[in-house]
Coordinates of C-alpha atoms and ligand atoms in Angstrom, one line a residue:
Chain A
X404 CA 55.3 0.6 24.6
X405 CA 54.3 -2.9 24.5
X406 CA 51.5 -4.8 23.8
X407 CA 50.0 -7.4 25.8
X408 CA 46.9 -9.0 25.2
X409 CA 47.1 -11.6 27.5
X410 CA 44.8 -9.9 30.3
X411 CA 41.9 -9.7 27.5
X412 CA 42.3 -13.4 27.3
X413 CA 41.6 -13.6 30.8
X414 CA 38.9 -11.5 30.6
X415 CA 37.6 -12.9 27.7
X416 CA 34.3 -14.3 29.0
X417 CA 33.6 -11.1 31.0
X418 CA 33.5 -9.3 27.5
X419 CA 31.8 -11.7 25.9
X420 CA 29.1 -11.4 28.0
X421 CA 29.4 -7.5 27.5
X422 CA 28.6 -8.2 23.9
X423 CA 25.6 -10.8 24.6
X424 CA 24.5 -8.0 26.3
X425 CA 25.1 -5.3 24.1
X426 CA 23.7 -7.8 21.1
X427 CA 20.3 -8.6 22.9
X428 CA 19.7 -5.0 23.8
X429 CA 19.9 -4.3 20.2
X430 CA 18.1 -6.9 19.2
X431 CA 15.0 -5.6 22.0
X432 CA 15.7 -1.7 21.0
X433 CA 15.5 -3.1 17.1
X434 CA 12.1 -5.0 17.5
X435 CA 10.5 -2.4 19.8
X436 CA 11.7 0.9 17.5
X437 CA 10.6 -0.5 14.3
X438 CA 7.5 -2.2 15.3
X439 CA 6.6 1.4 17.6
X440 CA 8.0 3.1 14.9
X441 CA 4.9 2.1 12.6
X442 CA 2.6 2.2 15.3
X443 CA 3.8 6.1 16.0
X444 CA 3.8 6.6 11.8
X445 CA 0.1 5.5 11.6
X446 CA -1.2 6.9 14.7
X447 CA 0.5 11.0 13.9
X448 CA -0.7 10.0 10.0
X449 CA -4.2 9.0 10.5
X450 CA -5.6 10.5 14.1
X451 CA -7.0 13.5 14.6
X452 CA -4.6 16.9 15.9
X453 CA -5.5 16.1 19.6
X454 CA -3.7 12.7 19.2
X455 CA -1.6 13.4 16.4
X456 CA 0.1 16.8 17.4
X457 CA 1.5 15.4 21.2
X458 CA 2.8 12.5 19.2
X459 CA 4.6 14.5 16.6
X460 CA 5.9 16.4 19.7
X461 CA 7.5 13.7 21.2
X462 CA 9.0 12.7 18.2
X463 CA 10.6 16.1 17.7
X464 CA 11.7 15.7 21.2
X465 CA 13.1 12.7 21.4
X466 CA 15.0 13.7 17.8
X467 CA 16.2 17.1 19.0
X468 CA 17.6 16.0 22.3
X469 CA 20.8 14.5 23.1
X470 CA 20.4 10.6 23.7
X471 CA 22.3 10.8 27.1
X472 CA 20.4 13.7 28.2
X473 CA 17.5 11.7 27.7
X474 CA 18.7 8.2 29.6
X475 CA 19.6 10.8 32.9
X476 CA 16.9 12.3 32.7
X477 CA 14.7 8.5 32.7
X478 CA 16.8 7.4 35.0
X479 CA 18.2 9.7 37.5
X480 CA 14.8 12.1 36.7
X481 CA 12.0 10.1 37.1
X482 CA 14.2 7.6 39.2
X483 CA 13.3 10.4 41.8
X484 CA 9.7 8.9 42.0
X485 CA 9.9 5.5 41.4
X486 CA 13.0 3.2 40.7
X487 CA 13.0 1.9 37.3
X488 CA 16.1 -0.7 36.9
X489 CA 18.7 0.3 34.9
X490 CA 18.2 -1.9 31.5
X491 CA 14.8 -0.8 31.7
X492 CA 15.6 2.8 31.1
X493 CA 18.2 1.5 29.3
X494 CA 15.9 -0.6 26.3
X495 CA 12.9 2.0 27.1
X496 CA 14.9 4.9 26.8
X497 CA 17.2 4.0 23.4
X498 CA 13.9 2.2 22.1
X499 CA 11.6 5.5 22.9
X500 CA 15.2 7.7 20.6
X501 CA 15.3 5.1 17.8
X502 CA 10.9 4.8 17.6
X503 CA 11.3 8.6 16.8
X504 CA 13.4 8.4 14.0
X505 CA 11.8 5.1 12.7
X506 CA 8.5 6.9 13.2
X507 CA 9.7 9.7 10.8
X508 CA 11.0 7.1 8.3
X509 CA 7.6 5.5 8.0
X510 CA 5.8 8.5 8.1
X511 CA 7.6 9.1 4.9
X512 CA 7.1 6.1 3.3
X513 CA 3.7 5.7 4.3
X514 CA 2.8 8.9 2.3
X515 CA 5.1 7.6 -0.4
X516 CA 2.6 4.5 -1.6
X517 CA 0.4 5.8 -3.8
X518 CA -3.3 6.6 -3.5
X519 CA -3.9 4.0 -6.5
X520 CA -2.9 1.2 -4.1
X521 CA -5.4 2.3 -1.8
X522 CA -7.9 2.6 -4.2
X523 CA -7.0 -0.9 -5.4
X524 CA -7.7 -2.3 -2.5
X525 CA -10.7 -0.7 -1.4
X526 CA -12.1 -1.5 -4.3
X527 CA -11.3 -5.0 -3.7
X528 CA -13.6 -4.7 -0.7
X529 CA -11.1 -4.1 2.0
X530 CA -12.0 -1.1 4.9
X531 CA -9.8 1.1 5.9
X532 CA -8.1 -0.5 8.4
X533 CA -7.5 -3.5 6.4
X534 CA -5.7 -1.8 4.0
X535 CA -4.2 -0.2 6.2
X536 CA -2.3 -3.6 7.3
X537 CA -2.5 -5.8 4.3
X538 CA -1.6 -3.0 1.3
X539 CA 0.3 0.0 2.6
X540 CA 2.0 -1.0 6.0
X541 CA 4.1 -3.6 3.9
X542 CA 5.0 -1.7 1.2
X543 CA 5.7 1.3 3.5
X544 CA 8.1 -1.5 5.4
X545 CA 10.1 -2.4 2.3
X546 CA 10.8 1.0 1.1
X547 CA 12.1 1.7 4.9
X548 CA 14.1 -1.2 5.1
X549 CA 17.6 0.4 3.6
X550 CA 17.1 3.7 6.1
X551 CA 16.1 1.5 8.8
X552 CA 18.9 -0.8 8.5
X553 CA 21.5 2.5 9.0
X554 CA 19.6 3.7 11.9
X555 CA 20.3 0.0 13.4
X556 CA 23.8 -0.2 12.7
X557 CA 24.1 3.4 14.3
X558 CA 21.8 2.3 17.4
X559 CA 24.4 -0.8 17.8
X560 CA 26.9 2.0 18.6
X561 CA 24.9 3.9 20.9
X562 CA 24.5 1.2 23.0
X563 CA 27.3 2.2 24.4
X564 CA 26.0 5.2 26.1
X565 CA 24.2 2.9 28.3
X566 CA 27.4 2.4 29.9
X567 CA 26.5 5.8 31.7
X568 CA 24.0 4.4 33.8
X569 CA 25.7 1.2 34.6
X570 CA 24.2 -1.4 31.9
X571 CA 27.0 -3.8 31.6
X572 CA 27.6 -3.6 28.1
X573 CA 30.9 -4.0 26.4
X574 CA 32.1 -0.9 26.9
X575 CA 31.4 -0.7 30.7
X576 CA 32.6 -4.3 31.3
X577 CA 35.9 -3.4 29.2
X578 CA 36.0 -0.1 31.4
X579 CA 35.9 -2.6 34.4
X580 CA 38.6 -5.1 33.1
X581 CA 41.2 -1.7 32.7
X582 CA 40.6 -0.6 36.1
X583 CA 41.3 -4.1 36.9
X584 CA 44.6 -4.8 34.3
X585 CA 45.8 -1.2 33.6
X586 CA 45.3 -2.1 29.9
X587 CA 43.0 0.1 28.3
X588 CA 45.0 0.0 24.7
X589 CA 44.2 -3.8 24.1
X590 CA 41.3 -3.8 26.0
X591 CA 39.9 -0.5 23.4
X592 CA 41.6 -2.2 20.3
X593 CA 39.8 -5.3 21.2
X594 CA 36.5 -3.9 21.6
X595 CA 36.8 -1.6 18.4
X596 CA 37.3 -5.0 16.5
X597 CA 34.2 -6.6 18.2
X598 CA 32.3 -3.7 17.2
X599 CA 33.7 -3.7 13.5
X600 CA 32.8 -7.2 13.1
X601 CA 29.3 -6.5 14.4
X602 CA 29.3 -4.0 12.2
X603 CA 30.4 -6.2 8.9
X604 CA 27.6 -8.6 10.1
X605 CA 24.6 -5.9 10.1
X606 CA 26.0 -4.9 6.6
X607 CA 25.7 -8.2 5.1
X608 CA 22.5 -8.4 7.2
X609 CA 21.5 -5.4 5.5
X610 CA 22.3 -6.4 1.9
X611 CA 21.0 -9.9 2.1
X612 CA 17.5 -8.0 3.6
X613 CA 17.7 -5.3 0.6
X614 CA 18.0 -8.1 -2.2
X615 CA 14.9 -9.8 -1.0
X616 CA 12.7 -6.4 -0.6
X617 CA 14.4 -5.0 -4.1
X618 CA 11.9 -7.0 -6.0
X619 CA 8.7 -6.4 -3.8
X620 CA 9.1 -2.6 -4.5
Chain B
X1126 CA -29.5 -10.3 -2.5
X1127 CA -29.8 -11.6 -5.8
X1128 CA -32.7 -10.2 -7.8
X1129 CA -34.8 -11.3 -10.9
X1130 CA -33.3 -11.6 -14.5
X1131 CA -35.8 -7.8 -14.9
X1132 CA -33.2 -6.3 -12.4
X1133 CA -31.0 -4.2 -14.0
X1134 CA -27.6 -5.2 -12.7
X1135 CA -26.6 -1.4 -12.9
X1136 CA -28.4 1.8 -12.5
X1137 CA -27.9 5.0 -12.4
X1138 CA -30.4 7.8 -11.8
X1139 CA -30.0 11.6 -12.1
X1140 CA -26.0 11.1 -10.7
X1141 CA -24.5 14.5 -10.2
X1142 CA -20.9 14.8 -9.0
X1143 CA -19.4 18.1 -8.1
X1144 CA -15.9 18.7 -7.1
X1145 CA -16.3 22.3 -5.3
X1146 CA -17.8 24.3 -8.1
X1147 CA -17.1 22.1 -11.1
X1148 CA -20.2 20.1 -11.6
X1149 CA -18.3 16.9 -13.6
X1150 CA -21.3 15.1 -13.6
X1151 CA -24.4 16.5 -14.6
X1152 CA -27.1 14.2 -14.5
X1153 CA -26.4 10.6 -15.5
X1154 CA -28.8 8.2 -16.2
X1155 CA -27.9 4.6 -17.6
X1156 CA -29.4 1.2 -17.1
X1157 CA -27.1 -1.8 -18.0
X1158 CA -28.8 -5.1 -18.0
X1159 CA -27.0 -8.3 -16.4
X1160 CA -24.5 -9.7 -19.1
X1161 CA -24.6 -5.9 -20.7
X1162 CA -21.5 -4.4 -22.2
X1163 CA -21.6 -0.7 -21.9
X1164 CA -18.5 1.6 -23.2
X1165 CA -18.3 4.7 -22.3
X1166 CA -16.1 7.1 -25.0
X1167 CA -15.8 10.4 -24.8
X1168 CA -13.1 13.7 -24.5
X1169 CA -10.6 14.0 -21.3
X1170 CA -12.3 15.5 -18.6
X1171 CA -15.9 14.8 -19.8
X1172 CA -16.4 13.1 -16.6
X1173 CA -16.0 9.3 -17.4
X1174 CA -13.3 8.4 -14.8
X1175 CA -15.7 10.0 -12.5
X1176 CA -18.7 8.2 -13.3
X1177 CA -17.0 4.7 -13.1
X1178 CA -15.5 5.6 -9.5
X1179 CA -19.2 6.7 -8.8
X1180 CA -20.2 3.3 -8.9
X1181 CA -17.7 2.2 -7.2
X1182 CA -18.1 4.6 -4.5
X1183 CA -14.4 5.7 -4.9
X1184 CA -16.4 9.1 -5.0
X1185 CA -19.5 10.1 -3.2
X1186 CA -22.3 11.1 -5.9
X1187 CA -24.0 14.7 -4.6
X1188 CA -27.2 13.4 -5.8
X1189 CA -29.0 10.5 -7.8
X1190 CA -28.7 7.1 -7.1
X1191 CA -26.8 4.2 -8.1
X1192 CA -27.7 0.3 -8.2
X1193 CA -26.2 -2.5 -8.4
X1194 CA -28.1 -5.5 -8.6
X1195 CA -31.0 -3.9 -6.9
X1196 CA -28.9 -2.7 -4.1
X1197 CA -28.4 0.7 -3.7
X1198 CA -24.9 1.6 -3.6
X1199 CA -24.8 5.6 -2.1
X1200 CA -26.3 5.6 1.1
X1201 CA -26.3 9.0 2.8
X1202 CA -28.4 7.8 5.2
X1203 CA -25.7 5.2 6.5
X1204 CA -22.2 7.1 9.0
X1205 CA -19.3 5.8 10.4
X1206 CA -18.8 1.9 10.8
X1207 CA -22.2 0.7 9.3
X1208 CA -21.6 3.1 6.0
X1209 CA -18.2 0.9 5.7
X1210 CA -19.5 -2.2 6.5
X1211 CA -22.4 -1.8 3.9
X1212 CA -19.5 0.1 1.2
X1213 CA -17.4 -2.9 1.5
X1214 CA -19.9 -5.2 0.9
X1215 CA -21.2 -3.9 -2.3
X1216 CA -17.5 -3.3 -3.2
X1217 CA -17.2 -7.3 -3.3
X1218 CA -19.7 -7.7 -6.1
X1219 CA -18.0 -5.6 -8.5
X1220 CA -14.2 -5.6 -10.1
X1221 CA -12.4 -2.4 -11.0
X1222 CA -9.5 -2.1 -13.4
X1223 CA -7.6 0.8 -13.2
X1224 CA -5.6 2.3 -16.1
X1225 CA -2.2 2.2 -14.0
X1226 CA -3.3 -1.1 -12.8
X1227 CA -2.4 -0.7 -8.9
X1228 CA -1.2 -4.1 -8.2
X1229 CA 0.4 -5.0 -5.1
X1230 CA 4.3 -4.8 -5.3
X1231 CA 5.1 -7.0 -2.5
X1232 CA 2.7 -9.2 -3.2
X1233 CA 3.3 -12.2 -6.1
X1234 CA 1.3 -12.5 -8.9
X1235 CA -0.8 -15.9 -7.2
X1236 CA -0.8 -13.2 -4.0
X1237 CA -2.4 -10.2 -5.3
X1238 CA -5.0 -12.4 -6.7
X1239 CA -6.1 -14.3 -4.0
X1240 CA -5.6 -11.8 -1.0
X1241 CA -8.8 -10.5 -1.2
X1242 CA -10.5 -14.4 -1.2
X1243 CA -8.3 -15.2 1.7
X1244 CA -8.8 -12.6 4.4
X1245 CA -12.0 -11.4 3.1
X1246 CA -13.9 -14.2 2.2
X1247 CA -12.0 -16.4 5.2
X1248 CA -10.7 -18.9 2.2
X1249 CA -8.1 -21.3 3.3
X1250 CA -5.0 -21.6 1.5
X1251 CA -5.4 -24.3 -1.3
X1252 CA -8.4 -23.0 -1.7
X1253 CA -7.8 -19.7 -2.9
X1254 CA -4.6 -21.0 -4.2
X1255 CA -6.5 -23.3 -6.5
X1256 CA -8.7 -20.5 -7.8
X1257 CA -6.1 -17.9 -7.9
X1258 CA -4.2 -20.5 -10.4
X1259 CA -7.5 -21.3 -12.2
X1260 CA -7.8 -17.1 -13.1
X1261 CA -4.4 -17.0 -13.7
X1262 CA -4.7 -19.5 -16.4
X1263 CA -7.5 -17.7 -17.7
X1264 CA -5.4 -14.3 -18.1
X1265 CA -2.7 -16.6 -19.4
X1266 CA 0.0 -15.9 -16.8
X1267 CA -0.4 -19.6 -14.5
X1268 CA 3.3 -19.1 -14.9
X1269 CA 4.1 -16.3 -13.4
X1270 CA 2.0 -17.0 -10.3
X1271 CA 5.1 -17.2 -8.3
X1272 CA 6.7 -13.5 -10.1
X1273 CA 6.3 -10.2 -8.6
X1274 CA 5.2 -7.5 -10.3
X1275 CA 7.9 -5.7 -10.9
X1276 CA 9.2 -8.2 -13.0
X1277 CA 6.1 -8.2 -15.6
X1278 CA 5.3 -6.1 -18.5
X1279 CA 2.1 -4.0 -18.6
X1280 CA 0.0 -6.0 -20.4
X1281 CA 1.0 -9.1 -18.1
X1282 CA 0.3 -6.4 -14.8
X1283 CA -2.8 -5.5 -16.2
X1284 CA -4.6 -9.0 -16.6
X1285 CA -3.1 -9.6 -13.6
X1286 CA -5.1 -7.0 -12.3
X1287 CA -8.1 -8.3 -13.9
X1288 CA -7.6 -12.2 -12.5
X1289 CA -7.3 -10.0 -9.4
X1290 CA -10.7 -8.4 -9.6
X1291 CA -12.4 -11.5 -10.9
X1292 CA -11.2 -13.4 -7.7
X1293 CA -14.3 -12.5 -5.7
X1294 CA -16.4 -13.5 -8.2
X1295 CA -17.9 -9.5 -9.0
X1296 CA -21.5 -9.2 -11.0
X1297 CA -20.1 -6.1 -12.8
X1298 CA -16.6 -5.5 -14.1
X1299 CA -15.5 -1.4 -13.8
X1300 CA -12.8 -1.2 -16.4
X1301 CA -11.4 2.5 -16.6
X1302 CA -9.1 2.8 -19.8
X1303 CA -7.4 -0.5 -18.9
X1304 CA -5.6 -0.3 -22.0
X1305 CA -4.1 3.6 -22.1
X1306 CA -1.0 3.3 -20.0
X1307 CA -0.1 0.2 -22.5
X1308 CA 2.6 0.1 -25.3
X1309 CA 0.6 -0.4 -28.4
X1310 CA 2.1 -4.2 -29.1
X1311 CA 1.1 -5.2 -25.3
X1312 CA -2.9 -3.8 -25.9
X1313 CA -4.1 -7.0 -27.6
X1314 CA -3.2 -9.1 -25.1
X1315 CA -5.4 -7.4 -22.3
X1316 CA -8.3 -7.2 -24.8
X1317 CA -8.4 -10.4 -25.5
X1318 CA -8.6 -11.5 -22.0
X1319 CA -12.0 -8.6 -22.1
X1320 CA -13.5 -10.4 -24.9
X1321 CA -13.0 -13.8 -23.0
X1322 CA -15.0 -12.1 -20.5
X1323 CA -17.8 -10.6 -22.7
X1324 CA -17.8 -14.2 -24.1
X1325 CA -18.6 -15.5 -20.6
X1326 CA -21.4 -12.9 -20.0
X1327 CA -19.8 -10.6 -18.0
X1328 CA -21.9 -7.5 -17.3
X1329 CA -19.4 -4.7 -18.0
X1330 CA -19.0 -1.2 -17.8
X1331 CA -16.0 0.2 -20.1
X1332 CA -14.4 3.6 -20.4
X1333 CA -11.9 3.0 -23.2
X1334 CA -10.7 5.6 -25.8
X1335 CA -10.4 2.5 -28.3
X1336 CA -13.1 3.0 -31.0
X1337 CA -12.5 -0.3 -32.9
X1338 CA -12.3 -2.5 -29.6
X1339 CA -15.6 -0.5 -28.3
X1340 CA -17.6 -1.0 -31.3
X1341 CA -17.0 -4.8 -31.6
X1342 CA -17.1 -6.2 -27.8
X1343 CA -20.2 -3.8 -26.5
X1344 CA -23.8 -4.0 -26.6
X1345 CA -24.4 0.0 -26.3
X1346 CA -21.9 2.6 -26.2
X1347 CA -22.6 6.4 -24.5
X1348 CA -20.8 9.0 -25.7
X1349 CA -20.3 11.9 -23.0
X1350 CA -19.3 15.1 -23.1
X1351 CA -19.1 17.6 -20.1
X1352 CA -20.5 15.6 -17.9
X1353 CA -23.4 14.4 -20.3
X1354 CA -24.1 11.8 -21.9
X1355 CA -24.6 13.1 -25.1
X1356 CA -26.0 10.1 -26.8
X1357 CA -26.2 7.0 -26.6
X1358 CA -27.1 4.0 -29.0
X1359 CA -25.6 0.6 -30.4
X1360 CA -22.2 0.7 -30.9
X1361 CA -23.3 0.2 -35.1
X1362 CA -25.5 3.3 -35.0
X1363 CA -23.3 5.4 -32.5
X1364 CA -19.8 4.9 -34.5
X1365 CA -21.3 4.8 -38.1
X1366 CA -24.3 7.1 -37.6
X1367 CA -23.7 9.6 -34.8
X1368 CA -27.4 11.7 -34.2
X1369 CA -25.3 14.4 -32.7
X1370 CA -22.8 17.4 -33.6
X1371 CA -20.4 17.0 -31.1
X1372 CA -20.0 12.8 -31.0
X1373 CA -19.8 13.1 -34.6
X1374 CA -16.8 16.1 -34.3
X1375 CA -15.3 13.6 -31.5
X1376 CA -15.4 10.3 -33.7
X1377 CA -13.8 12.2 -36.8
X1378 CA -11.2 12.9 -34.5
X1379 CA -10.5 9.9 -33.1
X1380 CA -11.6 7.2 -35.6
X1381 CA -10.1 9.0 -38.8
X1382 CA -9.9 6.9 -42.0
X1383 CA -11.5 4.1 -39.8
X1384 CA -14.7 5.7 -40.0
Ligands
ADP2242 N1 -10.6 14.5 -7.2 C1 -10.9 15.6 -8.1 N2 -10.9 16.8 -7.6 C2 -11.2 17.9 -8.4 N3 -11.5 17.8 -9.7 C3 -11.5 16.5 -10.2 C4 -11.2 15.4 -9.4 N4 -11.3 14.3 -10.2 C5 -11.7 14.7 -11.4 N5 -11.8 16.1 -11.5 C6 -12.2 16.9 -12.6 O1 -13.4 16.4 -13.1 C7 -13.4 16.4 -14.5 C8 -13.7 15.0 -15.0 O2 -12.6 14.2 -14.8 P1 -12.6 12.7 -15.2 O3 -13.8 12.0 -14.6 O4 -11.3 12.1 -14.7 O5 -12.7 12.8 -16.8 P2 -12.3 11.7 -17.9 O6 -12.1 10.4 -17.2 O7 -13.4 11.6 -18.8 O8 -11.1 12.2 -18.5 C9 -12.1 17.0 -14.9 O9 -12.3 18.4 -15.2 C10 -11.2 16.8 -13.8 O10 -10.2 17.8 -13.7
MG2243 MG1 -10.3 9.1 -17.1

């Protein structure tokens, strides 16, 4: 068979726009999942069971479940009560999978600092709390950031799931441009690229992150 | 509340410490006037870790009492928010060096030292910048302010650590065997900086297992023992005349051809 890749030119922008998308979804999931991530970590770390135990059940949860299973059941689920639009499920419900296994990544380095640099700074004059934020949070973050990194670049790919429920990502609007062109081949080999390149990016992302925090451990 | 020169700067008064059964402290009672050098020698597990972190309130004495500077520094009396408020307060008047010295990884040298200025004492920047250079000048490390500490040796991580405790401008210095973790060559360097400060009047309370370096910077040395203190005395009489059986079993030990 032959190859012809001039329909992806022509649908060139509609992609495009399927990766914006796909980018600034990852970007929301990223900043909500690391930043609820610690929140999660310290909360099911430092509360008492009655807090801590639900937490650590959701976690589970969300970390034994199948990520699709999950977006139906936000969407098409609750949906039955009240109509939540589909991006919203879409950020809410990859952020809520990716907090979970961010939370138990910071739950592990959070236990990790030692109990000297708690001591240190309490005896510095700082309360708990304080601490808390200024001495271990930090240092918990740094010694996350490789683990962290690899549950971002495999997030990126599970963006595409999202396709399910209709978020026009660039798998769906690639989906759209073959039912259009009768080209999936090209319109698949081009998106596989897209997603390769993203992918080269996070890594160099990811190294150029790791140099800076090596020295702060 | 800063009281009269007659104010001991430290005291402790019948201080026990258990930790379930094992009663590590037993009793302590020790006075250390302001500008006071006090070492503290004794075997492992005598209890001196546990009487320095006393004072600090790392742990909660069972009984006694402990002052500093006339304030008294357990208070059972005190829960929740106003015992931290009140703890953290009397934690800002004193320095503790720790024998792995704790600093702050991802913090830089200039950093660790003036962290506690900034947010606690509401500092601006070229404020605490200024005196966080000024301490770092006086361990000898002004330039390494911008280093991290991974990249220092011990001895440079451990006057580090004491620029770092010296930033809030403590009445008492805690120093718990601020030397021990060190390579021998890199143990000078740290004393030296202690000797600047006994030079300057620090009031200071040392748990060292270094005879020599106890004997020449301290005004009184206390020799414990299973949670006792088993004698006390100038450092002259204590290492040269020990009154007691055991201290004098513990310095033939430990001082060897030196004594
Ligand atoms: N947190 C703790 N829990 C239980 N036992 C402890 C604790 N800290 C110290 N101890 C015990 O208390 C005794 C005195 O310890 P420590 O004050 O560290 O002695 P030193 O500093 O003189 O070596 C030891 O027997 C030690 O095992
Ligand atoms: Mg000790």
């Amino acid at each position: 068979m032959e190859f012809d890749f001039s329909p992806v030119i022509d649908y060139l922008p509609t992609l495009l726009q399927g990766v914006g998308v796909t980018l600034l979804i990852g970007l929301a999931v990223t900043v909500m999942s690391v930043i609820g991530g610690q929140i999660v970590a310290v909360i099911s770390l430092y509360t008492r069971k009655v807090v801590s135990w639900p937490l650590r059940f959701f976690i589970w949860l969300f970390m034994t479940t199948p990520l699709l299973l999950q977006l139906y059941f936000l969407y098409f689920g609750i949906g039955e009560w009240i109509l939540i639009p589909a991006i919203v499920v879409g950020v809410l419900g990859l952020g809520f999978h990716y907090m979970a296994y961010n939370a138990d990544i910071f739950i592990a380095t959070i236990r990790s600092v030692s109990s000297g640099q708690y001591e240190a700074s309490r005896s510095l004059g700082f309360g708990h709390l304080a601490t808390l934020f200024y001495v271990i949070l930090p240092q918990a973050f740094y010694r996350a950031l490789p683990q962290l990194s690899n549950n971002m670049i495999i997030m990126v790919k599970d963006i595409s799931v999202l396709s399910a429920i209709g978020i026009g990502e660039m798998v769906y609007v690639s989906q759209y441009a073959i039912s259009v062109t009768f080209r999936p081949f090209e319109f698949y080999i081009t998106i596989a690229v897209i997603y390769y390149l993203i992918n080269l990016m996070m890594e160099a992302g990811q190294s150029w992150i790791e140099r800076r925090a090596a020295y702060r451990r | 509340m800063t009281q009269t020169t007659d104010t001991p700067m430290v005291e402790l008064k019948g201080v026990k410490k258990r930790f379930g059964d094992l009663e590590v402290l037993k009793g302590i009672d020790l006075r250390v006037d302001r500008g006071r050098i006090i070492s503290i020698i004794g075997p492992s597990g005598s209890g001196k870790s546990t009487l320095l972190r006393s004072v600090n309130n790392l742990e909660v004495i069972d009984e006694g009492s402990i002052l500093l500077d006339g304030m008294q520094v357990n208070r059972p009396d005190l829960k929740g928010l106003a015992y931290e408020r009140h703890i953290n307060h009397i934690r800002q008047n004193m320095g503790m060096v720790f024998q792995h010295f704790n600093l702050f990884p991802h913090l830089s040298t200039l950093e660790n030292v003036t962290l506690a200025p900034r947010k606690l004492k509401g500092m601006n920047a070229s404020g605490a910048r200024e005196l966080g250079m000024e301490l770092l000048e006086r361990v000898g490390l002004a330039d390494k302010a911008q280093a991290y500490p991974s990249s220092l040796s011990g001895g440079q991580k451990q006057r580090v650590a004491i620029a770092r405790a010296l930033a809030m401008q403590p009445k008492v210095m805690l120093f718990d065997e601020a030397t021990s973790a060190l390579d021998p060559e890199l143990v000078e360097e740290v004393n030296l900086v202690m000797k600047g400060l006994a030079e300057e009047h620090m009031t200071m309370l040392i748990v060292t297992h270094e005879m020599t370096f106890a004997r020449d910077v301290s005004d009184w040395a206390m020799f414990m023992d299973g949670g006792v203190v088993v004698e006390a005395n100038t450092p002259e009489n204590l290492f040269s005349h020990p009154d007691q059986e055991r201290t004098q079993h513990f310095l033939r030990k430990h001082l060897g051809a030196q004594a």
